[in-house]
Short mmCIF file of C-alpha atoms in Angstrom, two decimals:
data_model
loop_
_atom_site.label_atom_id
_atom_site.label_comp_id
_atom_site.label_asym_id
_atom_site.label_seq_id
_atom_site.Cartn_x
_atom_site.Cartn_y
_atom_site.Cartn_z
CA MET A 1 77.42 79.42 63.94
CA LEU A 2 78.80 82.44 62.11
CA SER A 3 81.09 84.66 64.16
CA ARG A 4 79.07 87.81 63.40
CA VAL A 5 75.89 86.05 64.59
CA ALA A 6 77.62 84.89 67.78
CA GLU A 7 78.77 88.46 68.41
CA ARG A 8 75.26 89.89 67.98
CA VAL A 9 73.73 87.28 70.29
CA TYR A 10 76.42 87.96 72.89
CA TRP A 11 75.89 91.72 72.73
CA MET A 12 72.11 91.37 72.79
CA ALA A 13 72.43 89.60 76.15
CA ARG A 14 74.95 92.15 77.44
CA TYR A 15 72.78 95.10 76.45
CA LEU A 16 69.69 93.61 78.10
CA GLU A 17 71.61 92.93 81.29
CA ARG A 18 73.18 96.42 81.15
CA ALA A 19 69.78 98.08 80.86
CA GLU A 20 68.44 96.11 83.82
CA ASN A 21 71.46 96.72 86.02
CA THR A 22 71.79 100.41 85.18
CA ALA A 23 68.17 100.73 86.30
CA ARG A 24 69.12 98.86 89.49
CA LEU A 25 72.14 101.14 89.99
CA VAL A 26 69.98 104.28 89.85
CA SER A 27 67.41 102.64 92.12
CA VAL A 28 70.02 102.34 94.90
CA TYR A 29 70.21 106.11 95.12
CA ALA A 30 66.53 106.67 94.40
CA ASN A 31 65.62 104.44 97.36
CA LEU A 32 68.31 105.98 99.56
CA LEU A 33 66.79 109.41 98.98
CA LEU A 34 63.49 108.12 100.33
CA ASP A 35 65.02 106.37 103.35
CA LEU A 36 67.61 108.90 104.54
CA PRO A 37 66.50 111.35 107.25
CA LYS A 38 66.28 115.06 106.56
CA GLY A 39 69.70 116.69 106.34
CA TYR A 40 71.47 113.74 104.73
CA THR A 41 72.06 113.51 101.01
CA VAL A 42 74.02 111.44 98.50
CA GLY A 43 76.60 112.52 95.94
CA TRP A 44 75.20 111.67 92.51
CA HIS A 45 78.60 112.12 90.86
CA THR A 46 79.58 108.78 92.47
CA LEU A 47 77.37 106.94 89.97
CA ILE A 48 79.22 108.53 87.06
CA THR A 49 82.60 107.69 88.58
CA ILE A 50 81.66 104.08 89.29
CA THR A 51 80.28 103.45 85.81
CA GLY A 52 83.50 104.78 84.27
CA ILE A 53 81.85 107.37 82.01
CA GLU A 54 83.18 110.59 83.53
CA GLU A 55 84.82 111.88 80.36
CA SER A 56 81.70 111.37 78.29
CA PHE A 57 79.52 112.95 81.01
CA ARG A 58 81.66 116.10 81.20
CA LYS A 59 81.30 116.62 77.46
CA HIS A 60 77.55 117.03 77.86
CA TYR A 61 76.90 118.33 81.38
CA GLU A 62 78.48 121.01 83.58
CA GLN A 63 77.24 119.73 86.93
CA ALA A 64 76.79 116.20 88.27
CA ASP A 65 73.51 116.97 90.01
CA GLU A 66 70.64 114.49 90.40
CA ARG A 67 68.73 115.43 87.26
CA SER A 68 71.81 115.47 84.98
CA VAL A 69 73.16 112.15 86.26
CA VAL A 70 69.80 110.36 86.09
CA ARG A 71 69.11 111.67 82.59
CA PHE A 72 72.58 110.64 81.38
CA LEU A 73 72.28 107.13 82.86
CA LEU A 74 68.69 106.43 81.87
CA THR A 75 67.60 108.28 78.76
CA ASP A 76 70.46 110.18 77.10
CA THR A 77 71.30 108.57 73.75
CA ALA A 78 74.65 110.42 73.78
CA ASN A 79 75.61 107.89 76.46
CA PRO A 80 76.06 104.50 74.76
CA SER A 81 75.56 102.78 78.12
CA SER A 82 72.30 104.50 79.09
CA VAL A 83 69.23 102.33 79.57
CA LEU A 84 67.66 103.71 76.40
CA SER A 85 70.84 103.15 74.34
CA ALA A 86 71.30 99.64 75.74
CA LEU A 87 67.72 98.67 74.91
CA ALA A 88 68.13 100.10 71.41
CA GLY A 89 71.29 97.99 71.02
CA ALA A 90 69.50 94.85 72.26
CA ARG A 91 66.59 95.50 69.91
CA GLU A 92 68.88 95.98 66.91
CA ASN A 93 70.82 92.79 67.63
CA VAL A 94 67.60 90.76 67.94
CA ARG A 95 66.25 92.37 64.75
CA THR A 96 69.32 91.33 62.75
CA THR A 97 69.22 87.75 64.09
CA ARG A 98 65.45 87.21 64.16
CA ASP A 99 65.71 83.76 62.58
CA LEU A 100 67.55 82.62 65.68
CA PHE A 101 65.10 83.83 68.32
CA PRO A 102 61.46 82.98 69.03
CA ALA A 103 59.05 85.61 67.65
CA GLU A 104 57.94 86.46 71.18
CA ALA A 105 61.47 87.66 72.02
CA TRP A 106 61.42 90.20 69.19
CA GLU A 107 57.98 91.45 70.26
CA ALA A 108 59.05 91.73 73.91
CA VAL A 109 62.30 93.60 73.27
CA ASN A 110 60.56 95.91 70.80
CA GLU A 111 57.81 96.75 73.31
CA LEU A 112 60.33 97.32 76.10
CA HIS A 113 62.36 99.70 73.94
CA LEU A 114 59.21 101.61 72.97
CA PHE A 115 58.21 101.90 76.64
CA ALA A 116 61.65 103.21 77.65
CA ARG A 117 61.61 105.79 74.86
CA GLU A 118 58.04 106.99 75.30
CA HIS A 119 58.25 107.27 79.10
CA ALA A 120 61.77 108.70 79.26
CA VAL A 121 60.59 111.89 80.98
CA GLY A 122 59.04 109.81 83.75
CA GLY A 123 62.40 108.17 84.42
CA VAL A 124 64.05 111.53 85.04
CA ASN A 125 61.29 112.93 87.27
CA ARG A 126 61.69 111.84 90.87
CA SER A 127 57.95 111.25 91.40
CA GLN A 128 57.67 108.71 88.55
CA ARG A 129 61.18 107.25 88.65
CA HIS A 130 60.43 104.21 90.80
CA ASP A 131 57.67 102.99 88.47
CA TYR A 132 59.85 103.58 85.40
CA LEU A 133 62.81 101.67 86.84
CA ALA A 134 60.58 98.84 88.07
CA GLN A 135 59.05 98.46 84.60
CA ILE A 136 62.49 98.36 82.94
CA ILE A 137 63.78 95.76 85.40
CA HIS A 138 60.62 93.65 85.06
CA GLY A 139 60.76 93.80 81.25
CA CYS A 140 64.40 92.68 81.14
CA GLN A 141 63.74 89.83 83.55
CA GLN A 142 60.74 88.76 81.47
CA LEU A 143 62.94 88.60 78.38
CA ALA A 144 65.65 86.63 80.17
CA GLY A 145 63.04 84.11 81.32
CA LEU A 146 61.53 83.93 77.85
CA LEU A 147 64.91 83.12 76.29
CA ALA A 148 65.71 80.52 78.95
CA GLY A 149 62.39 78.80 78.40
CA THR A 150 62.00 78.96 74.62
CA LEU A 151 65.45 79.24 73.01
CA SER A 152 67.23 75.95 72.27
CA HIS A 153 70.13 75.50 74.68
CA ASP A 154 72.72 75.18 71.92
CA ALA A 155 75.72 77.35 71.05
CA ALA A 156 73.51 80.44 70.61
CA TYR A 157 72.24 80.10 74.16
CA ASP A 158 75.80 79.64 75.41
CA PHE A 159 76.66 83.05 73.96
CA VAL A 160 73.56 84.46 75.67
CA ARG A 161 74.88 83.02 78.96
CA LEU A 162 78.32 84.50 78.32
CA GLY A 163 76.96 87.98 77.64
CA ARG A 164 74.46 87.93 80.48
CA ASN A 165 76.79 86.65 83.20
CA LEU A 166 79.79 88.75 82.23
CA GLU A 167 77.70 91.94 82.27
CA ARG A 168 75.91 90.87 85.45
CA ALA A 169 79.16 90.17 87.31
CA ASP A 170 80.56 93.54 86.24
CA MET A 171 77.41 95.43 87.27
CA THR A 172 77.16 93.63 90.62
CA THR A 173 80.66 94.87 91.44
CA ARG A 174 79.64 98.39 90.43
CA ILE A 175 76.47 98.37 92.54
CA LEU A 176 78.49 97.04 95.48
CA ASP A 177 80.99 99.81 94.83
CA VAL A 178 78.18 102.36 95.25
CA GLY A 179 77.91 101.24 98.87
CA VAL A 180 81.66 101.29 99.45
CA ALA A 181 82.14 104.69 97.78
CA THR A 182 79.20 106.24 99.63
CA LEU A 183 80.69 105.09 102.93
CA GLN A 184 83.98 106.77 102.04
CA GLU A 185 82.16 110.09 101.59
CA GLN A 186 80.35 110.03 104.94
CA ASP A 187 81.68 111.24 108.27
CA ASP A 188 81.28 109.38 111.55
CA THR A 189 77.85 110.90 112.23
CA ALA A 190 76.45 108.82 109.37
CA ALA A 191 77.25 105.52 111.12
CA PRO A 192 73.62 104.87 112.19
CA LEU A 193 72.60 105.02 108.53
CA LEU A 194 74.96 102.30 107.31
CA SER A 195 72.35 99.56 107.70
CA THR A 196 69.95 101.60 105.52
CA LEU A 197 72.62 101.95 102.85
CA TRP A 198 73.43 98.24 102.69
CA ILE A 199 69.78 97.20 102.77
CA ASN A 200 69.25 99.35 99.69
CA VAL A 201 72.27 97.81 97.97
CA LEU A 202 70.78 94.35 98.62
CA ARG A 203 67.30 95.38 97.53
CA SER A 204 68.61 96.93 94.32
CA LEU A 205 69.91 93.46 93.40
CA SER A 206 66.77 91.69 94.65
CA ALA A 207 69.11 90.06 97.17
CA TYR A 208 67.65 91.12 100.52
CA GLN A 209 65.56 88.02 101.22
CA MET A 210 68.29 85.62 100.09
CA TYR A 211 70.85 87.46 102.25
CA ARG A 212 68.62 87.17 105.33
CA ARG A 213 67.90 83.52 104.55
CA HIS A 214 71.53 82.44 104.12
CA VAL A 215 73.63 84.88 106.15
CA ARG A 216 71.31 85.12 109.16
CA ALA A 217 73.10 88.18 110.52
CA SER A 218 72.34 91.86 110.78
CA VAL A 219 72.86 93.75 107.54
CA ASN A 220 76.40 95.15 107.50
CA GLY A 221 78.96 96.05 104.88
CA ARG A 222 81.34 93.15 105.43
CA ASP A 223 78.69 90.43 105.24
CA VAL A 224 76.92 92.05 102.30
CA SER A 225 80.21 92.31 100.38
CA ALA A 226 81.05 88.68 101.12
CA PHE A 227 77.57 87.57 100.03
CA LEU A 228 77.48 89.54 96.77
CA LEU A 229 81.03 88.60 95.82
CA GLY A 230 81.34 85.02 97.00
CA ASP A 231 77.98 83.25 97.42
CA ALA A 232 77.96 80.34 94.97
CA GLN A 233 74.17 79.96 94.90
CA PHE A 234 72.82 83.49 94.52
CA PRO A 235 72.38 84.18 90.75
CA ARG A 236 73.56 87.79 90.91
CA SER A 237 76.74 87.18 92.96
CA VAL A 238 80.07 87.47 91.19
CA ARG A 239 81.01 83.88 92.16
CA TYR A 240 77.81 82.46 90.66
CA CYS A 241 78.30 84.43 87.43
CA VAL A 242 81.92 83.31 87.13
CA ASP A 243 80.86 79.67 87.58
CA GLU A 244 78.18 80.15 84.90
CA LEU A 245 80.76 81.65 82.54
CA ASP A 246 83.04 78.69 83.15
CA ALA A 247 80.23 76.22 82.39
CA ALA A 248 79.18 78.00 79.19
CA LEU A 249 82.76 78.29 77.96
CA ARG A 250 83.40 74.58 78.44
CA ARG A 251 80.55 73.81 76.00
CA LEU A 252 82.16 75.91 73.25
CA PRO A 253 85.16 74.99 71.06
CA ARG A 254 88.53 76.79 71.29
CA SER A 255 87.71 78.26 74.71
CA GLU A 256 91.15 77.83 76.33
CA ALA A 257 92.07 81.56 76.46
CA PRO A 258 88.83 82.84 78.07
CA LEU A 259 88.81 79.83 80.43
CA HIS A 260 92.30 80.82 81.56
CA ARG A 261 91.06 84.33 82.45
CA ILE A 262 88.04 82.88 84.29
CA ALA A 263 90.31 80.59 86.32
CA HIS A 264 92.30 83.66 87.41
CA ILE A 265 89.15 85.47 88.63
CA SER A 266 88.02 82.32 90.43
CA ARG A 267 91.35 82.21 92.28
CA LEU A 268 91.02 85.87 93.27
CA LEU A 269 87.56 85.23 94.71
CA THR A 270 88.78 82.17 96.59
CA GLU A 271 91.89 83.80 98.03
CA THR A 272 90.32 87.15 99.07
CA ASP A 273 88.08 87.40 102.12
CA PRO A 274 86.02 90.63 101.89
CA LYS A 275 85.40 90.43 105.65
CA ALA A 276 89.13 90.62 106.37
CA ILE A 277 90.04 93.74 104.39
CA ASP A 278 89.31 97.40 105.07
CA ARG A 279 87.11 99.68 102.99
CA GLU A 280 89.90 101.03 100.80
CA ALA A 281 91.29 97.56 100.08
CA LEU A 282 87.79 96.34 99.20
CA HIS A 283 87.40 99.21 96.74
CA GLY A 284 90.74 98.23 95.16
CA PHE A 285 89.71 94.57 95.00
CA ILE A 286 86.49 95.49 93.21
CA ASP A 287 88.50 97.56 90.72
CA ASP A 288 90.76 94.55 90.07
CA LEU A 289 87.74 92.32 89.46
CA GLN A 290 86.33 94.79 86.93
CA LEU A 291 89.65 94.87 85.05
CA GLU A 292 89.78 91.07 85.01
CA LEU A 293 86.20 90.84 83.69
CA GLY A 294 87.21 93.23 80.93
CA GLN A 295 90.01 90.85 79.98
CA VAL A 296 87.54 87.97 79.82
CA HIS A 297 85.57 89.95 77.26
CA ASP A 298 88.75 90.65 75.29
CA ALA A 299 89.56 86.92 75.24
CA ILE A 300 86.02 86.02 74.11
CA ALA A 301 86.12 88.62 71.32
CA ALA A 302 89.57 87.51 70.13
CA THR A 303 88.49 83.86 70.05
CA TRP A 304 85.09 84.00 68.35
CA PHE A 305 84.18 87.42 66.99
CA PRO A 306 85.25 88.89 63.62
CA ALA A 307 88.25 91.22 63.75
CA PRO A 308 87.36 94.93 63.55
CA PRO A 309 88.03 96.56 60.19
CA PRO A 310 91.46 98.25 59.85
CA SER A 311 91.37 101.95 60.74
#
């Protein structure tokens, strides 16, 4: 497989997963707005901070209010990580590697991109936002299932697994961080609302039923953090994604460097008990995981992708 083809397949999977998880990230706050009692609100700037795009946001918006943040995350093409930009990136990478994918994949990603572009206003408006986000999430999941069921599980599919699980692990930490950061902003009077917050974090990852089935405890921050970081069987947990990355890497040649980075993350997950650390330490641990996942990407790019042209 050519390195430029491997890179496009990898990024196609990352962009699809990014679009789905950015929609999930916004849905945490959209659902919280519906569930919180009158008088309580959420700070939308937290989403910009957590996604690491503050500098880019400030170049285009003066205030981090609800409308500005939602538009920047969902539909603003000036943001390369917005849902619309991510779907455009996925579409372009499938278009340039169409010989590799089943025809249905090209049709599906094209239709999803068209939907996101033509209904962008609905995503920004609060009254239509839920339906817009649900359609984006459903479309991305449909594509992931289509690729799993129709694409040969050869090296190309291994790069799909690498892109999907690396992006998913990163975004799961960011969605979890929404809960942790929101808690840090609330005073003691918000304590009765904590269960609502964590239920919405679980629901945004389609994890509520699996949490109740396996944890069998009331919904609380410590157990939710432990489940989303360390459960080895839930497909959106960081542990599951890391194990999937390890398995995909072992099927590819020359994978020693990225495997070394994965082993380090695996040790961190094994040695750190989210139930035993306070809120601030958990926030720091999540930051460390995100940095480590970034290094896994660097190792993958250095091993298999073409070097960038000299500047």
